[in-house]
mmCIF file with all atom_site columns, C-alpha atoms in Angstrom:
data_model
loop_
_atom_site.group_PDB
_atom_site.id
_atom_site.type_symbol
_atom_site.label_atom_id
_atom_site.label_alt_id
_atom_site.label_comp_id
_atom_site.label_asym_id
_atom_site.label_entity_id
_atom_site.label_seq_id
_atom_site.pdbx_PDB_ins_code
_atom_site.Cartn_x
_atom_site.Cartn_y
_atom_site.Cartn_z
_atom_site.occupancy
_atom_site.B_iso_or_equiv
_atom_site.pdbx_formal_charge
_atom_site.auth_seq_id
_atom_site.auth_comp_id
_atom_site.auth_asym_id
_atom_site.auth_atom_id
_atom_site.pdbx_PDB_model_num
ATOM 1   C CA . MET B 1 1   ? 96.498  93.171  78.877  1.00 0.00 ? 1   MET B CA 1
ATOM 2   C CA . SER B 1 2   ? 94.771  94.984  76.603  1.00 0.00 ? 2   SER B CA 1
ATOM 3   C CA . TRP B 1 3   ? 96.362  98.844  76.200  1.00 0.00 ? 3   TRP B CA 1
ATOM 4   C CA . GLN B 1 4   ? 93.580  100.203 78.111  1.00 0.00 ? 4   GLN B CA 1
ATOM 5   C CA . THR B 1 5   ? 94.390  98.350  81.334  1.00 0.00 ? 5   THR B CA 1
ATOM 6   C CA . ILE B 1 6   ? 97.871  99.867  80.283  1.00 0.00 ? 6   ILE B CA 1
ATOM 7   C CA . LEU B 1 7   ? 96.995  102.922 80.146  1.00 0.00 ? 7   LEU B CA 1
ATOM 8   C CA . ALA B 1 8   ? 94.295  102.542 83.835  1.00 0.00 ? 8   ALA B CA 1
ATOM 9   C CA . ILE B 1 9   ? 97.975  100.611 85.244  1.00 0.00 ? 9   ILE B CA 1
ATOM 10  C CA . GLY B 1 10  ? 100.175 103.456 83.474  1.00 0.00 ? 10  GLY B CA 1
ATOM 11  C CA . SER B 1 11  ? 98.476  106.558 84.811  1.00 0.00 ? 11  SER B CA 1
ATOM 12  C CA . GLY B 1 12  ? 97.691  105.341 87.942  1.00 0.00 ? 12  GLY B CA 1
ATOM 13  C CA . GLY B 1 13  ? 101.640 104.521 88.927  1.00 0.00 ? 13  GLY B CA 1
ATOM 14  C CA . PHE B 1 14  ? 102.136 107.932 87.849  1.00 0.00 ? 14  PHE B CA 1
ATOM 15  C CA . ILE B 1 15  ? 100.075 109.779 90.482  1.00 0.00 ? 15  ILE B CA 1
ATOM 16  C CA . GLY B 1 16  ? 101.373 106.993 92.630  1.00 0.00 ? 16  GLY B CA 1
ATOM 17  C CA . ALA B 1 17  ? 105.165 107.945 92.738  1.00 0.00 ? 17  ALA B CA 1
ATOM 18  C CA . VAL B 1 18  ? 103.812 111.363 92.769  1.00 0.00 ? 18  VAL B CA 1
ATOM 19  C CA . LEU B 1 19  ? 101.994 111.099 96.373  1.00 0.00 ? 19  LEU B CA 1
ATOM 20  C CA . ARG B 1 20  ? 105.297 108.904 97.139  1.00 0.00 ? 20  ARG B CA 1
ATOM 21  C CA . ALA B 1 21  ? 107.366 110.658 97.146  1.00 0.00 ? 21  ALA B CA 1
ATOM 22  C CA . TYR B 1 22  ? 105.466 114.277 98.692  1.00 0.00 ? 22  TYR B CA 1
ATOM 23  C CA . LEU B 1 23  ? 104.330 111.943 101.274 1.00 0.00 ? 23  LEU B CA 1
ATOM 24  C CA . ASN B 1 24  ? 107.705 110.628 101.328 1.00 0.00 ? 24  ASN B CA 1
ATOM 25  C CA . GLY B 1 25  ? 108.818 114.188 102.134 1.00 0.00 ? 25  GLY B CA 1
ATOM 26  C CA . VAL B 1 26  ? 106.232 115.120 104.381 1.00 0.00 ? 26  VAL B CA 1
ATOM 27  C CA . ILE B 1 27  ? 106.641 112.734 107.052 1.00 0.00 ? 27  ILE B CA 1
ATOM 28  C CA . SER B 1 28  ? 110.513 112.676 106.606 1.00 0.00 ? 28  SER B CA 1
ATOM 29  C CA . HIS B 1 29  ? 110.241 116.199 106.879 1.00 0.00 ? 29  HIS B CA 1
ATOM 30  C CA . LYS B 1 30  ? 107.970 116.336 109.990 1.00 0.00 ? 30  LYS B CA 1
ATOM 31  C CA . MET B 1 31  ? 109.644 113.475 111.944 1.00 0.00 ? 31  MET B CA 1
ATOM 32  C CA . PRO B 1 32  ? 113.618 113.308 111.175 1.00 0.00 ? 32  PRO B CA 1
ATOM 33  C CA . HIS B 1 33  ? 114.635 109.563 112.991 1.00 0.00 ? 33  HIS B CA 1
ATOM 34  C CA . ASP B 1 34  ? 117.267 107.527 111.737 1.00 0.00 ? 34  ASP B CA 1
ATOM 35  C CA . ILE B 1 35  ? 114.657 104.335 110.926 1.00 0.00 ? 35  ILE B CA 1
ATOM 36  C CA . PRO B 1 36  ? 113.338 105.676 107.392 1.00 0.00 ? 36  PRO B CA 1
ATOM 37  C CA . PHE B 1 37  ? 109.751 107.422 108.927 1.00 0.00 ? 37  PHE B CA 1
ATOM 38  C CA . GLY B 1 38  ? 108.803 108.729 105.325 1.00 0.00 ? 38  GLY B CA 1
ATOM 39  C CA . THR B 1 39  ? 108.639 105.399 103.908 1.00 0.00 ? 39  THR B CA 1
ATOM 40  C CA . LEU B 1 40  ? 107.791 103.405 106.493 1.00 0.00 ? 40  LEU B CA 1
ATOM 41  C CA . GLY B 1 41  ? 104.783 106.204 106.752 1.00 0.00 ? 41  GLY B CA 1
ATOM 42  C CA . VAL B 1 42  ? 103.797 105.206 103.067 1.00 0.00 ? 42  VAL B CA 1
ATOM 43  C CA . ASN B 1 43  ? 103.977 101.863 103.546 1.00 0.00 ? 43  ASN B CA 1
ATOM 44  C CA . LEU B 1 44  ? 101.762 101.429 106.310 1.00 0.00 ? 44  LEU B CA 1
ATOM 45  C CA . PHE B 1 45  ? 98.397  103.817 104.578 1.00 0.00 ? 45  PHE B CA 1
ATOM 46  C CA . GLY B 1 46  ? 99.490  102.172 100.642 1.00 0.00 ? 46  GLY B CA 1
ATOM 47  C CA . SER B 1 47  ? 99.304  98.965  103.196 1.00 0.00 ? 47  SER B CA 1
ATOM 48  C CA . PHE B 1 48  ? 95.975  100.460 104.722 1.00 0.00 ? 48  PHE B CA 1
ATOM 49  C CA . ILE B 1 49  ? 93.862  101.529 101.806 1.00 0.00 ? 49  ILE B CA 1
ATOM 50  C CA . MET B 1 50  ? 94.701  97.894  99.792  1.00 0.00 ? 50  MET B CA 1
ATOM 51  C CA . GLY B 1 51  ? 93.163  96.389  102.201 1.00 0.00 ? 51  GLY B CA 1
ATOM 52  C CA . LEU B 1 52  ? 90.154  98.219  101.726 1.00 0.00 ? 52  LEU B CA 1
ATOM 53  C CA . LEU B 1 53  ? 90.495  98.440  98.532  1.00 0.00 ? 53  LEU B CA 1
ATOM 54  C CA . ILE B 1 54  ? 90.671  94.382  97.857  1.00 0.00 ? 54  ILE B CA 1
ATOM 55  C CA . ALA B 1 55  ? 87.458  94.122  100.746 1.00 0.00 ? 55  ALA B CA 1
ATOM 56  C CA . TYR B 1 56  ? 85.417  96.478  97.749  1.00 0.00 ? 56  TYR B CA 1
ATOM 57  C CA . PHE B 1 57  ? 86.584  94.139  95.081  1.00 0.00 ? 57  PHE B CA 1
ATOM 58  C CA . MET B 1 58  ? 85.376  91.424  96.021  1.00 0.00 ? 58  MET B CA 1
ATOM 59  C CA . TYR B 1 59  ? 82.186  92.287  97.993  1.00 0.00 ? 59  TYR B CA 1
ATOM 60  C CA . SER B 1 60  ? 80.902  94.770  95.598  1.00 0.00 ? 60  SER B CA 1
ATOM 61  C CA . THR B 1 61  ? 80.629  95.237  91.690  1.00 0.00 ? 61  THR B CA 1
ATOM 62  C CA . VAL B 1 62  ? 81.441  99.193  91.659  1.00 0.00 ? 62  VAL B CA 1
ATOM 63  C CA . PHE B 1 63  ? 84.863  98.726  90.359  1.00 0.00 ? 63  PHE B CA 1
ATOM 64  C CA . SER B 1 64  ? 85.542  97.703  87.146  1.00 0.00 ? 64  SER B CA 1
ATOM 65  C CA . LEU B 1 65  ? 88.513  95.838  85.699  1.00 0.00 ? 65  LEU B CA 1
ATOM 66  C CA . HIS B 1 66  ? 90.389  98.666  84.436  1.00 0.00 ? 66  HIS B CA 1
ATOM 67  C CA . ALA B 1 67  ? 88.928  100.891 87.347  1.00 0.00 ? 67  ALA B CA 1
ATOM 68  C CA . LYS B 1 68  ? 90.346  98.378  89.602  1.00 0.00 ? 68  LYS B CA 1
ATOM 69  C CA . SER B 1 69  ? 93.801  97.854  88.091  1.00 0.00 ? 69  SER B CA 1
ATOM 70  C CA . PHE B 1 70  ? 93.998  101.850 88.088  1.00 0.00 ? 70  PHE B CA 1
ATOM 71  C CA . LEU B 1 71  ? 93.765  102.431 91.696  1.00 0.00 ? 71  LEU B CA 1
ATOM 72  C CA . SER B 1 72  ? 95.870  98.815  93.457  1.00 0.00 ? 72  SER B CA 1
ATOM 73  C CA . THR B 1 73  ? 98.378  97.749  90.222  1.00 0.00 ? 73  THR B CA 1
ATOM 74  C CA . GLY B 1 74  ? 98.803  101.435 89.513  1.00 0.00 ? 74  GLY B CA 1
ATOM 75  C CA . ILE B 1 75  ? 98.718  103.938 91.927  1.00 0.00 ? 75  ILE B CA 1
ATOM 76  C CA . LEU B 1 76  ? 99.391  101.886 95.005  1.00 0.00 ? 76  LEU B CA 1
ATOM 77  C CA . GLY B 1 77  ? 101.308 100.282 92.894  1.00 0.00 ? 77  GLY B CA 1
ATOM 78  C CA . ALA B 1 78  ? 103.193 102.800 92.665  1.00 0.00 ? 78  ALA B CA 1
ATOM 79  C CA . LEU B 1 79  ? 102.636 104.286 95.908  1.00 0.00 ? 79  LEU B CA 1
ATOM 80  C CA . THR B 1 80  ? 104.189 101.459 98.179  1.00 0.00 ? 80  THR B CA 1
ATOM 81  C CA . THR B 1 81  ? 107.490 101.649 98.200  1.00 0.00 ? 81  THR B CA 1
ATOM 82  C CA . TYR B 1 82  ? 109.193 97.990  99.399  1.00 0.00 ? 82  TYR B CA 1
ATOM 83  C CA . SER B 1 83  ? 111.957 98.713  97.314  1.00 0.00 ? 83  SER B CA 1
ATOM 84  C CA . THR B 1 84  ? 112.714 101.320 98.632  1.00 0.00 ? 84  THR B CA 1
ATOM 85  C CA . PHE B 1 85  ? 112.586 99.508  102.045 1.00 0.00 ? 85  PHE B CA 1
ATOM 86  C CA . ALA B 1 86  ? 114.697 97.122  101.230 1.00 0.00 ? 86  ALA B CA 1
ATOM 87  C CA . VAL B 1 87  ? 117.589 99.788  99.981  1.00 0.00 ? 87  VAL B CA 1
ATOM 88  C CA . GLU B 1 88  ? 116.845 101.393 102.654 1.00 0.00 ? 88  GLU B CA 1
ATOM 89  C CA . SER B 1 89  ? 117.548 98.572  104.862 1.00 0.00 ? 89  SER B CA 1
ATOM 90  C CA . PHE B 1 90  ? 120.598 96.683  104.183 1.00 0.00 ? 90  PHE B CA 1
ATOM 91  C CA . LEU B 1 91  ? 121.748 100.835 103.965 1.00 0.00 ? 91  LEU B CA 1
ATOM 92  C CA . LEU B 1 92  ? 121.183 100.309 107.791 1.00 0.00 ? 92  LEU B CA 1
ATOM 93  C CA . LEU B 1 93  ? 122.691 96.599  107.584 1.00 0.00 ? 93  LEU B CA 1
ATOM 94  C CA . HIS B 1 94  ? 125.318 97.747  106.133 1.00 0.00 ? 94  HIS B CA 1
ATOM 95  C CA . SER B 1 95  ? 126.675 101.091 107.969 1.00 0.00 ? 95  SER B CA 1
ATOM 96  C CA . GLY B 1 96  ? 126.582 98.487  110.877 1.00 0.00 ? 96  GLY B CA 1
ATOM 97  C CA . GLN B 1 97  ? 123.335 99.809  112.441 1.00 0.00 ? 97  GLN B CA 1
ATOM 98  C CA . ILE B 1 98  ? 121.888 96.532  112.526 1.00 0.00 ? 98  ILE B CA 1
ATOM 99  C CA . ALA B 1 99  ? 118.917 97.319  115.641 1.00 0.00 ? 99  ALA B CA 1
ATOM 100 C CA . LEU B 1 100 ? 117.397 100.087 113.743 1.00 0.00 ? 100 LEU B CA 1
ATOM 101 C CA . ALA B 1 101 ? 117.537 97.665  110.239 1.00 0.00 ? 101 ALA B CA 1
ATOM 102 C CA . LEU B 1 102 ? 115.919 95.273  112.566 1.00 0.00 ? 102 LEU B CA 1
ATOM 103 C CA . ALA B 1 103 ? 113.363 97.788  113.540 1.00 0.00 ? 103 ALA B CA 1
ATOM 104 C CA . ASN B 1 104 ? 111.821 99.277  110.395 1.00 0.00 ? 104 ASN B CA 1
ATOM 105 C CA . ILE B 1 105 ? 112.143 95.820  108.372 1.00 0.00 ? 105 ILE B CA 1
ATOM 106 C CA . SER B 1 106 ? 110.143 94.789  111.666 1.00 0.00 ? 106 SER B CA 1
ATOM 107 C CA . LEU B 1 107 ? 107.427 97.455  110.961 1.00 0.00 ? 107 LEU B CA 1
ATOM 108 C CA . ASN B 1 108 ? 107.464 97.470  107.241 1.00 0.00 ? 108 ASN B CA 1
ATOM 109 C CA . ALA B 1 109 ? 106.619 94.588  107.209 1.00 0.00 ? 109 ALA B CA 1
ATOM 110 C CA . PHE B 1 110 ? 104.131 94.023  110.243 1.00 0.00 ? 110 PHE B CA 1
ATOM 111 C CA . GLY B 1 111 ? 102.292 97.005  109.843 1.00 0.00 ? 111 GLY B CA 1
ATOM 112 C CA . SER B 1 112 ? 101.873 96.305  106.777 1.00 0.00 ? 112 SER B CA 1
ATOM 113 C CA . ILE B 1 113 ? 100.603 93.072  107.313 1.00 0.00 ? 113 ILE B CA 1
ATOM 114 C CA . PHE B 1 114 ? 97.790  94.725  110.459 1.00 0.00 ? 114 PHE B CA 1
ATOM 115 C CA . MET B 1 115 ? 97.284  97.819  107.848 1.00 0.00 ? 115 MET B CA 1
ATOM 116 C CA . ALA B 1 116 ? 96.443  95.958  105.642 1.00 0.00 ? 116 ALA B CA 1
ATOM 117 C CA . GLY B 1 117 ? 94.021  93.729  107.245 1.00 0.00 ? 117 GLY B CA 1
ATOM 118 C CA . GLY B 1 118 ? 92.445  97.099  109.292 1.00 0.00 ? 118 GLY B CA 1
ATOM 119 C CA . GLY B 1 119 ? 91.671  98.331  105.374 1.00 0.00 ? 119 GLY B CA 1
ATOM 120 C CA . PHE B 1 120 ? 90.019  94.987  105.491 1.00 0.00 ? 120 PHE B CA 1
ATOM 121 C CA . TYR B 1 121 ? 88.287  93.950  108.262 1.00 0.00 ? 121 TYR B CA 1
ATOM 122 C CA . ILE B 1 122 ? 86.313  98.189  108.039 1.00 0.00 ? 122 ILE B CA 1
ATOM 123 C CA . ALA B 1 123 ? 85.885  97.906  104.922 1.00 0.00 ? 123 ALA B CA 1
ATOM 124 C CA . LYS B 1 124 ? 84.112  95.022  104.923 1.00 0.00 ? 124 LYS B CA 1
ATOM 125 C CA . PHE B 1 125 ? 82.437  95.880  108.409 1.00 0.00 ? 125 PHE B CA 1
ATOM 126 C CA . PHE B 1 126 ? 81.285  99.102  106.693 1.00 0.00 ? 126 PHE B CA 1
ATOM 127 C CA . LEU B 1 127 ? 80.096  97.127  103.730 1.00 0.00 ? 127 LEU B CA 1
ATOM 128 C CA . ARG B 1 128 ? 77.913  95.120  105.578 1.00 0.00 ? 128 ARG B CA 1
ATOM 129 C CA . ALA B 1 129 ? 79.518  91.347  104.009 1.00 0.00 ? 129 ALA B CA 1
#
């Protein structure tokens, strides 16, 4: 891996991590919850954007390898919060809140797949691919 790719991923990761903390805080503040909606919102949003990007990467030549690394591995890799999701789900299970844990797991897993597909097909439609 080149130093340019490492720099692209690292700088994108900085932006994604800051964005994650900000968006998670805004969503959590607006939606007090038992299920961690901040993490869910960030995962769904990130999955949708990743779907859009993957379609653009597949059907256009606009992005360089470094731009792709910056956006996908960097920004979106740091933005989406699956490690946080895993810990929050474990803590819900550990505290005996089985139904909330299963709801959280289902919403994150299936919602993220749905949003990634939605982003992909929307981008593909607009690219007319």
